Coordinates of C-alpha atoms and ligand atoms in Angstrom, one line a residue:
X1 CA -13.8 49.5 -17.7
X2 CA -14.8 48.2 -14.4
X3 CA -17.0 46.0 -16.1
X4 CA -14.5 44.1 -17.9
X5 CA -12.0 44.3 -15.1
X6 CA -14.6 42.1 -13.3
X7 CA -15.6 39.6 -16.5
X8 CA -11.3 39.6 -16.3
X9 CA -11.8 38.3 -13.1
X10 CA -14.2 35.7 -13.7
X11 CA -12.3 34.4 -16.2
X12 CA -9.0 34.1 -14.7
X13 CA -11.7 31.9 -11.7
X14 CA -13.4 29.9 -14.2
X15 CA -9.8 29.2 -15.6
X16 CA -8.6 28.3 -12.5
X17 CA -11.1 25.7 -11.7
X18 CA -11.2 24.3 -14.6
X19 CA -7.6 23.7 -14.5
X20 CA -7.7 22.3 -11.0
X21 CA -10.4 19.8 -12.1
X22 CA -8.6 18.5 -15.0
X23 CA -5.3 18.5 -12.8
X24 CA -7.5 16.1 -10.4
X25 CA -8.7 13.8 -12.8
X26 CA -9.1 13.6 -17.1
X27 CA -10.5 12.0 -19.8
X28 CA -7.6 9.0 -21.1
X29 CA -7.6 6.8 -23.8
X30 CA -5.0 3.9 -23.2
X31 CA -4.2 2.4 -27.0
X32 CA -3.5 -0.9 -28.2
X33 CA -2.5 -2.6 -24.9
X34 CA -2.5 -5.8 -23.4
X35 CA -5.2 -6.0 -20.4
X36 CA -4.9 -8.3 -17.4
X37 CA -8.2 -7.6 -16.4
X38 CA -7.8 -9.5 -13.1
X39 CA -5.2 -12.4 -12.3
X40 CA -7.8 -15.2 -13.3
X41 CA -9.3 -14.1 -16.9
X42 CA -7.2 -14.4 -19.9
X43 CA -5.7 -10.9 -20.7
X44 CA -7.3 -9.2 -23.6
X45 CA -5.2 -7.8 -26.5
X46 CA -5.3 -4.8 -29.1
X47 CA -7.7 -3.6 -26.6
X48 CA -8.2 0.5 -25.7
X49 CA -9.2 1.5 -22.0
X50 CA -11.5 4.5 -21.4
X51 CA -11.3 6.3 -18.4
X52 CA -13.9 9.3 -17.4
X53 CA -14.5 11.3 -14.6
X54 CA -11.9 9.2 -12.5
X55 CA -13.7 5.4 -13.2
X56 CA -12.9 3.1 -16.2
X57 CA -16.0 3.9 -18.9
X58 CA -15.0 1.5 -21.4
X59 CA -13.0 -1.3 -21.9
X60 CA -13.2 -2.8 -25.6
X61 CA -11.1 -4.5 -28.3
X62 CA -12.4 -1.8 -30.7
X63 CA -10.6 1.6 -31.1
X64 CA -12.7 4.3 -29.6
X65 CA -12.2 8.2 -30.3
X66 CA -12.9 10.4 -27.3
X67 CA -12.7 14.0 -28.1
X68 CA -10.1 16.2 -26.0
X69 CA -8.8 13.1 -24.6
X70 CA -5.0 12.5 -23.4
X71 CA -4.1 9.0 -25.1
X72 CA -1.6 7.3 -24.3
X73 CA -0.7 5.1 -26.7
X74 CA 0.8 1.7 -25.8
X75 CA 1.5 -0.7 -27.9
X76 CA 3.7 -3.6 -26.3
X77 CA 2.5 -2.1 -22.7
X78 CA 0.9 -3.9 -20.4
X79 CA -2.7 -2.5 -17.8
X80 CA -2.9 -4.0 -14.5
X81 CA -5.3 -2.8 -12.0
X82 CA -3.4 -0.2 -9.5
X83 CA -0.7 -2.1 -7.4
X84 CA -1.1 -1.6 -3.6
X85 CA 1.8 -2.1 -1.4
X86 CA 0.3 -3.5 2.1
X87 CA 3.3 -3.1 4.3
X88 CA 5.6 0.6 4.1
X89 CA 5.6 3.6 6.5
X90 CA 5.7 7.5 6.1
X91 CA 8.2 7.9 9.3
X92 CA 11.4 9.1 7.6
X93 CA 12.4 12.7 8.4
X94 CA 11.4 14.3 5.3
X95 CA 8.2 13.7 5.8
X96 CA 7.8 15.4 8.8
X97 CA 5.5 18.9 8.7
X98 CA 3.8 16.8 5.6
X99 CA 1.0 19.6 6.7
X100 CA 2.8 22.4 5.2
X101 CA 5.7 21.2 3.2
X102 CA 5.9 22.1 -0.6
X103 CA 3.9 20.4 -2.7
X104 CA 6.3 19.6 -5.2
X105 CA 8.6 18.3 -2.4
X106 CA 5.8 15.8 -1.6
X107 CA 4.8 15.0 -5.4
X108 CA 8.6 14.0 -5.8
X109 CA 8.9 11.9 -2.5
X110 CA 5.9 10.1 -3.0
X111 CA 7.1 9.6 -6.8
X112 CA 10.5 8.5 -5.3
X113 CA 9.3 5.7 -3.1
X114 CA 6.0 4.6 -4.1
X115 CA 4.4 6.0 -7.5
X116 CA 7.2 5.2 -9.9
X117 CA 6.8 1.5 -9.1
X118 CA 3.8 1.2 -9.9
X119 CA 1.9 2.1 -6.4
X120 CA -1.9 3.5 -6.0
X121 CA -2.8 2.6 -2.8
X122 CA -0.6 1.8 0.4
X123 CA -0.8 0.8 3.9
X124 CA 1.4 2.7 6.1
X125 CA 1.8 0.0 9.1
X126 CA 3.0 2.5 11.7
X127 CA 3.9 6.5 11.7
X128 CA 2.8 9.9 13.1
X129 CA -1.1 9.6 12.2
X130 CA -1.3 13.4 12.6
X131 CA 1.1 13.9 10.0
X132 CA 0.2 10.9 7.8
X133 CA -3.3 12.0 7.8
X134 CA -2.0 15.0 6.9
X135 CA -0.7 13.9 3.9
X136 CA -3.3 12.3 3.0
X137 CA -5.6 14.8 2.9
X138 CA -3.4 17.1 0.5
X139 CA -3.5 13.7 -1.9
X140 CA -7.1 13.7 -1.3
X141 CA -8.0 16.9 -2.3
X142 CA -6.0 16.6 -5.8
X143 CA -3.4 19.2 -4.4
X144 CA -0.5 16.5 -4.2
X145 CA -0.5 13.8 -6.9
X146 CA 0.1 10.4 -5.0
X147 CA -2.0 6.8 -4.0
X148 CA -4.4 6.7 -1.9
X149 CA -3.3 6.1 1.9
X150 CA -4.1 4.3 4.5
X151 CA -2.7 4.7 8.2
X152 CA -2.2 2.7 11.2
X153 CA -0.7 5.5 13.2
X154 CA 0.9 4.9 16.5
X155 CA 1.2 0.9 16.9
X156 CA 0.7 -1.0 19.8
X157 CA 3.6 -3.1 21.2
X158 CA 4.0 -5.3 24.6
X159 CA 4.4 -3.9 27.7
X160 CA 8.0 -2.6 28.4
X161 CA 8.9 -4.5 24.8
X162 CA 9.7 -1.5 22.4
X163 CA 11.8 -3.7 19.6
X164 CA 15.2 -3.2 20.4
X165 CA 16.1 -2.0 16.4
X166 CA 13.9 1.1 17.1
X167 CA 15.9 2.0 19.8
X168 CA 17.9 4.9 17.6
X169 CA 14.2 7.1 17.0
X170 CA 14.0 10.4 18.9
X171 CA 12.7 10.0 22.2
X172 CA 9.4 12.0 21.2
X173 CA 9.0 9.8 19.0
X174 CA 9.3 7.1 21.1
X175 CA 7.4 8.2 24.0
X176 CA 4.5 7.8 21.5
X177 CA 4.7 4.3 21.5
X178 CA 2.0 2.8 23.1
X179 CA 2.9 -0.2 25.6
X180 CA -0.5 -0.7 27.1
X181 CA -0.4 -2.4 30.7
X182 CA -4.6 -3.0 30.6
X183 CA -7.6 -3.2 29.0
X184 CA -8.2 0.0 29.7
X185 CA -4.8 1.6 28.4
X186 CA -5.5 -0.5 25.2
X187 CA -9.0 1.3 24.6
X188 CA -7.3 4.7 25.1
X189 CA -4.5 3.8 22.5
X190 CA -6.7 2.9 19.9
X191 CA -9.1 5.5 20.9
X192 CA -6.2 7.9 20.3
X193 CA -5.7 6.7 16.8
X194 CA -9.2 6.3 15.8
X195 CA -9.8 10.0 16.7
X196 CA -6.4 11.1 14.6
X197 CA -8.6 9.5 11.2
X198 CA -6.3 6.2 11.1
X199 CA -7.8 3.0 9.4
X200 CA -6.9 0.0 10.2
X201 CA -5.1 -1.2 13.9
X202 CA -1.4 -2.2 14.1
X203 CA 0.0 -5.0 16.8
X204 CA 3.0 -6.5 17.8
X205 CA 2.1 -9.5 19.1
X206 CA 5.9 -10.5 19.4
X207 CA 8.4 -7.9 19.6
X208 CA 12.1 -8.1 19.2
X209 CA 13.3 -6.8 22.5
X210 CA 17.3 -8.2 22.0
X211 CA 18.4 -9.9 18.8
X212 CA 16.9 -13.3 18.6
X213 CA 14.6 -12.6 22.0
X214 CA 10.9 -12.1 21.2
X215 CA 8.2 -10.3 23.8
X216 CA 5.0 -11.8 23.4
X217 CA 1.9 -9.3 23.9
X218 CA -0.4 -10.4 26.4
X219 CA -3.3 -12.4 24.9
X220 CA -5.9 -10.9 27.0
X221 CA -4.7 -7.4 25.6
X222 CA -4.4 -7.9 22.1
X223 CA -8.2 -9.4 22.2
X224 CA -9.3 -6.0 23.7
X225 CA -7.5 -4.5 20.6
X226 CA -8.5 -6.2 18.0
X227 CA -12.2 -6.3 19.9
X228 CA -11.8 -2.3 19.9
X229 CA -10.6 -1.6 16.0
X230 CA -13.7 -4.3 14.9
X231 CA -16.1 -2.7 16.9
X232 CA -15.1 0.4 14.3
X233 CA -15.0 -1.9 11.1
X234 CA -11.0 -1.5 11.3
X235 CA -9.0 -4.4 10.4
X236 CA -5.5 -5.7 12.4
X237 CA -2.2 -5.9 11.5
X238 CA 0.4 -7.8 13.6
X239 CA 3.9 -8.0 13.5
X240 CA 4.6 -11.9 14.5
X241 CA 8.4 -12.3 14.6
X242 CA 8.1 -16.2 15.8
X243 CA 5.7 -19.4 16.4
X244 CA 4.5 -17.7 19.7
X245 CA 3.3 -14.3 17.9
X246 CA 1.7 -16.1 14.9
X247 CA -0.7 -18.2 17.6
X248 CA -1.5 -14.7 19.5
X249 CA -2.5 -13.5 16.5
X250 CA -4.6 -16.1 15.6
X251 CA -6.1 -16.4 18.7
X252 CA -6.6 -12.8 19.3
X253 CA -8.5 -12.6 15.8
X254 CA -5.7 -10.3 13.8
X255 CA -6.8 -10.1 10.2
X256 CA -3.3 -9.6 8.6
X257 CA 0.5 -10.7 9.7
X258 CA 1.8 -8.0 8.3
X259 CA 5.5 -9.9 8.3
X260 CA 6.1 -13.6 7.4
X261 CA 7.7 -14.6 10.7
X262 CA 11.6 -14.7 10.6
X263 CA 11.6 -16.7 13.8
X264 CA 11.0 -20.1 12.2
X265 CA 11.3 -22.3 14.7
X266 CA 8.0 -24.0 15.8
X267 CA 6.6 -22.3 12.9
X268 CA 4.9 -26.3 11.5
X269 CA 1.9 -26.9 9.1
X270 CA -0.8 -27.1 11.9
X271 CA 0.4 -23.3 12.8
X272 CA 0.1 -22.6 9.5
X273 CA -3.4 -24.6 8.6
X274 CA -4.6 -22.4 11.7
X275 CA -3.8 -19.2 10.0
X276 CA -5.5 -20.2 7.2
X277 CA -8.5 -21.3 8.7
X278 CA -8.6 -18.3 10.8
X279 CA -8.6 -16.3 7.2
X280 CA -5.7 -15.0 8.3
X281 CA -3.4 -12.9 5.1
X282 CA 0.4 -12.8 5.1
X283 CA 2.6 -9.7 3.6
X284 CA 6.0 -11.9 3.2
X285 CA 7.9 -8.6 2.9
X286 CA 10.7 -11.3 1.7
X287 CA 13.6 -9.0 1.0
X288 CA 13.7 -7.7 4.8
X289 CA 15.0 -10.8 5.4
X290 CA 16.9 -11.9 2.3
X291 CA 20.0 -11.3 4.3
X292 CA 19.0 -13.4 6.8
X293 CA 20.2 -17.0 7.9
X294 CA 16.8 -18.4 7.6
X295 CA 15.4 -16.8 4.5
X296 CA 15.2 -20.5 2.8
X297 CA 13.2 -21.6 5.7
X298 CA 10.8 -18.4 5.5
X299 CA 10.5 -18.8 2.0
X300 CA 9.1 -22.5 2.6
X301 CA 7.0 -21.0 5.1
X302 CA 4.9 -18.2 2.9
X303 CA 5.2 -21.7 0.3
X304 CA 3.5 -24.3 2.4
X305 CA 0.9 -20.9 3.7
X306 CA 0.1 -20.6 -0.3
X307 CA -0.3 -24.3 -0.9
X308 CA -2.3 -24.3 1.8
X309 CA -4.8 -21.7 0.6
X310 CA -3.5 -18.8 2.2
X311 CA -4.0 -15.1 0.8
X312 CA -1.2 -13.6 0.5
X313 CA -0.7 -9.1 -0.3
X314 CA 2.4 -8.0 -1.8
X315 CA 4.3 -5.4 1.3
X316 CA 7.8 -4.6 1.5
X317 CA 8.2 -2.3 4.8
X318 CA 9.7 0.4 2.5
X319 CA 10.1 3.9 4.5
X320 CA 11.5 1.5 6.9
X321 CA 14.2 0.0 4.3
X322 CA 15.2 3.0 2.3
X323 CA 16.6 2.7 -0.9
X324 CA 13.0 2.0 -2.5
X325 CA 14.1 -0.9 -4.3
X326 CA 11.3 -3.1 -5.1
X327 CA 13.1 -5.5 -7.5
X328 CA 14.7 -8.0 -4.1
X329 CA 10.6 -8.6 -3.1
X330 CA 10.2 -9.7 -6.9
X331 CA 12.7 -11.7 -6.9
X332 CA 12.2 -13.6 -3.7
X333 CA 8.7 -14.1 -4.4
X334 CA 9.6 -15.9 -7.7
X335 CA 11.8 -18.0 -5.5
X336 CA 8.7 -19.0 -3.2
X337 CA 7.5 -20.4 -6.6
X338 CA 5.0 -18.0 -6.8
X339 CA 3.2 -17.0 -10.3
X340 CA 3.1 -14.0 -12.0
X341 CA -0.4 -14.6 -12.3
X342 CA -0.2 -15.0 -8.0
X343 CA 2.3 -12.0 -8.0
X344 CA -0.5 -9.8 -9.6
X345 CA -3.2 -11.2 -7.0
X346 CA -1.0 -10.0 -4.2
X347 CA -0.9 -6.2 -5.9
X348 CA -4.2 -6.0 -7.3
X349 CA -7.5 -8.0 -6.0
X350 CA -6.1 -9.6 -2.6
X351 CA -5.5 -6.3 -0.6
X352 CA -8.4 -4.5 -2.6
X353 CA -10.7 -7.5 -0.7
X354 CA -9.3 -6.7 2.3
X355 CA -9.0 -3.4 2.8
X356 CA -13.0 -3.8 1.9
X357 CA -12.9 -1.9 -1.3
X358 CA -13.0 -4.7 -3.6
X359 CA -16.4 -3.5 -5.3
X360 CA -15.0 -1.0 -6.3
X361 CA -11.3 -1.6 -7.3
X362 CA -8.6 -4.6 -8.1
X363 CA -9.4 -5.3 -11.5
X364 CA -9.5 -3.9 -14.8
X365 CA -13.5 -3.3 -15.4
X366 CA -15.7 -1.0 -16.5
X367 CA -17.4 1.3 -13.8
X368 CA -14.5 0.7 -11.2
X369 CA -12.3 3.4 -10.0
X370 CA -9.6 4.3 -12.8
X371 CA -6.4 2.9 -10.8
X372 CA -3.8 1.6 -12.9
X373 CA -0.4 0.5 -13.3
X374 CA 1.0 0.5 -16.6
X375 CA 4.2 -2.1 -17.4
X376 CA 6.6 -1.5 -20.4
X377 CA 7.3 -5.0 -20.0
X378 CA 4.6 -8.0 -19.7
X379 CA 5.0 -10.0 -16.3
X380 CA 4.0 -13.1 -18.9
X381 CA 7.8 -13.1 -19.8
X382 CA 9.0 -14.9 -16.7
X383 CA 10.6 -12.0 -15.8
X384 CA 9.6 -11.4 -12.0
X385 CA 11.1 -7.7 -12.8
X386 CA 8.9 -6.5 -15.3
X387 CA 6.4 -6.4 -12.4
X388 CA 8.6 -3.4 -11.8
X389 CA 8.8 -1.9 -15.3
X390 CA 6.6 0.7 -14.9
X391 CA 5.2 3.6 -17.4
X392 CA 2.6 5.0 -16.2
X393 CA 0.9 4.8 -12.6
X394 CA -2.8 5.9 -12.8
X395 CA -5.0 7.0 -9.6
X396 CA -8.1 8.1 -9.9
X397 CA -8.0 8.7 -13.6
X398 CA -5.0 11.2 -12.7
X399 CA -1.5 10.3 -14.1
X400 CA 0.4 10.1 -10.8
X401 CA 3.5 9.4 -12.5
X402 CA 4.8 9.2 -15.7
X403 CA 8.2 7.8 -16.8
X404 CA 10.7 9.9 -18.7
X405 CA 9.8 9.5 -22.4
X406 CA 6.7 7.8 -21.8
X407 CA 4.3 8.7 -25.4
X408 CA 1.3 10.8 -24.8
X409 CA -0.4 12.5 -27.4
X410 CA -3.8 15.3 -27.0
X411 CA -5.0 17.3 -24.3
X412 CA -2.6 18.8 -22.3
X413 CA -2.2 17.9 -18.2
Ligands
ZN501 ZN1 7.2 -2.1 9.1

């Protein structure tokens, strides 16, 4: 009796972890789809992606059979490599206590502003690192289904220059906010960060203290940041807002403006062809300012930065804005005169480069990690929207999301 009680037991563990690993990650076969296998190769069709043990095995025009696979059959969808959005923030109330909160709360937030369009990895541009990381972890481990994360944690503004539209935060929250006066302050805020597990380094190298009146950061102190995060192989954002914060940036040796400027005024080609030179990306995040006087101008701006050989990732400061509509930043980016074939750049193999992980995703090919974004409707169509059409979102090999209705057929999840 005792004996079986105990083979019971073992059981019910073996059960258990074998539940958890397919829960983490499975075998898929994607059917019959169209492939845009990166945004400069001609898509394949009729073709069937394989995905094991969380990487793309196979990717052929044949059918393939895998036994005790999940297919997902998908005729008339569309595979892209995982979409990242480069530019959002987990600093909305709900996500406080990230450490201990449900995880179906979590699994339905993250679904709500970032998995059901499409997302598999984000940069969060400024938030609580403790909690952020916290979050991350819990995705990490396979516990909470959701893209992968990276943080900036606290950012670092001007001194006595907190942007005047943050004003309304609670004044913990606030007194977080890192307004370094020295060199020495600077090393201690990014110190503080590194040591919280953050990523990459967030600036504001021009802060909106009033409406329409920008605080520069002190050139001298944004060197010693960006000197600081490099020294740690962490890249910098910056948050421009004018001419003035662009050529801080620049000379500072910022990787990303995480923000087209909105302050166009001196904002001319040579700026611009120093950016470039300087390898400098730009995240438009476009519909921020579509309501905006100037938005024709800034549209012209992330244009000419394009023409000019820019590199542009697609960001939209959502968790900042929050109604989680993507379809504005679509829009406007067809506006720029941006292709869909540029579109997918900006989501797929632009930030994967950046972020340094393009060895191992940003495009649809065998022995890469198994992120995918799966459209119901093919971005070919002229449609900036289908971009935001989306079926199935893929991390890991793990079905992050899956929209209502969506045909699977097999193994169970
Ligand atoms: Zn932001």
């Amino acid at each position: 009796m005792r004996i079986l009680q105990r083979m019971k037991f073992f059981l019910i563990l073996f059960l258990c972890a074998t539940a958890g690993r397919y829960a983490a990650s499975q075998d898929l076969v994607i059917e019959d789809a169209k492939v845009y296998v990166s945004p400069d190769a001609a898509p394949l069709t009729g073709a069937t992606v394989v995905v094991r043990q969380g990487k793309i095995a196979e990717l052929t025009t044949h059918p393939v059979k895998v036994k005790g696979a999940t297919v997902l059959p998908c005729k008339g969808c569309v595979v892209c490599a995982g979409f990242w959005n480069t530019h959002v923030h987990f600093m909305e109330p709900k996500w406080y206590d990230a450490a201990h909160a449900p995880a179906d709360k979590l699994e339905e937030q993250l679904q709500a502003m970032l998995t059901r369009a499409g997302f598999t990895s984000v940069v969060d541009t400024a938030s609580d690192p403790a909690n952020t990381v916290a979050l991350r972890k819990r995705v990490e481990s396979g516990e909470v289904p959701g893209p992968h994360i990276y943080t900036a944690g606290w950012p670092l503004f001007p001194a006595h220059a907190l942007p005047f539209y943050l004003d309304d935060l609670p004044p913990e929250f606030r007194a977080q906010l890192g307004q370094p006066e020295d060199e020495a302050q600077v090393d201690a805020l990014i110190e503080r960060n590194r040591a919280l597990g953050t990523d990459v380094v967030k600036l504001f190298t021009g802060s909106y203290i009033k409406r329409g009146k920008v605080a520069p950061m002190s050139l001298t102190l944004a060197r010693r940041a960006v000197e600081d995060a490099h020294r740690n192989g962490r890249i910098v954002f910056a948050h421009p807002s004018n001419a003035e914060g662009i050529q801080i940036a620049i000379d500072s040796g910022v990787d990303v403006l995480a923000h087209a400027p909105d302050t166009v005024k001196g904002v001319d080609d040579s700026l611009l062809k120093r950016a470039v030179e300087h390898r400098m990306t730009m995240v438009p995040t476009l519909k921020l300012f579509s309501g905006t006087d100037n938005i024709v101008e800034i549209r012209a701006i992330v244009k000419r930065f394009h023409d000019m050989g820019g590199a542009l990732m697609f960001g939209t400061d959502t968790g900042y804005l929050t109604d989680y509509d993507y379809t504005e930043e679509f829009r406007q980016l067809h506006q720029v005169g941006l292709s869909d074939r540029d579109v997918l750049a900006m989501l797929t193999t632009v930030p994967s480069r950046r972020l340094g992980v393009g060895a191992q995703k940003g495009t649809v090919t065998k022995g890469l990690a198994a992120d995918l974004t799966v459209l119901s409707t093919d971005p070919d169509s002229g449609d900036p929207i289908a971009f935001t059409q989306v079926l199935y979102t893929i991390a890991g090999g793990r079905v992050i999301y899956r929209r209502a209705g969506a045909a699977q057929t097999g193994a169970l999840r």
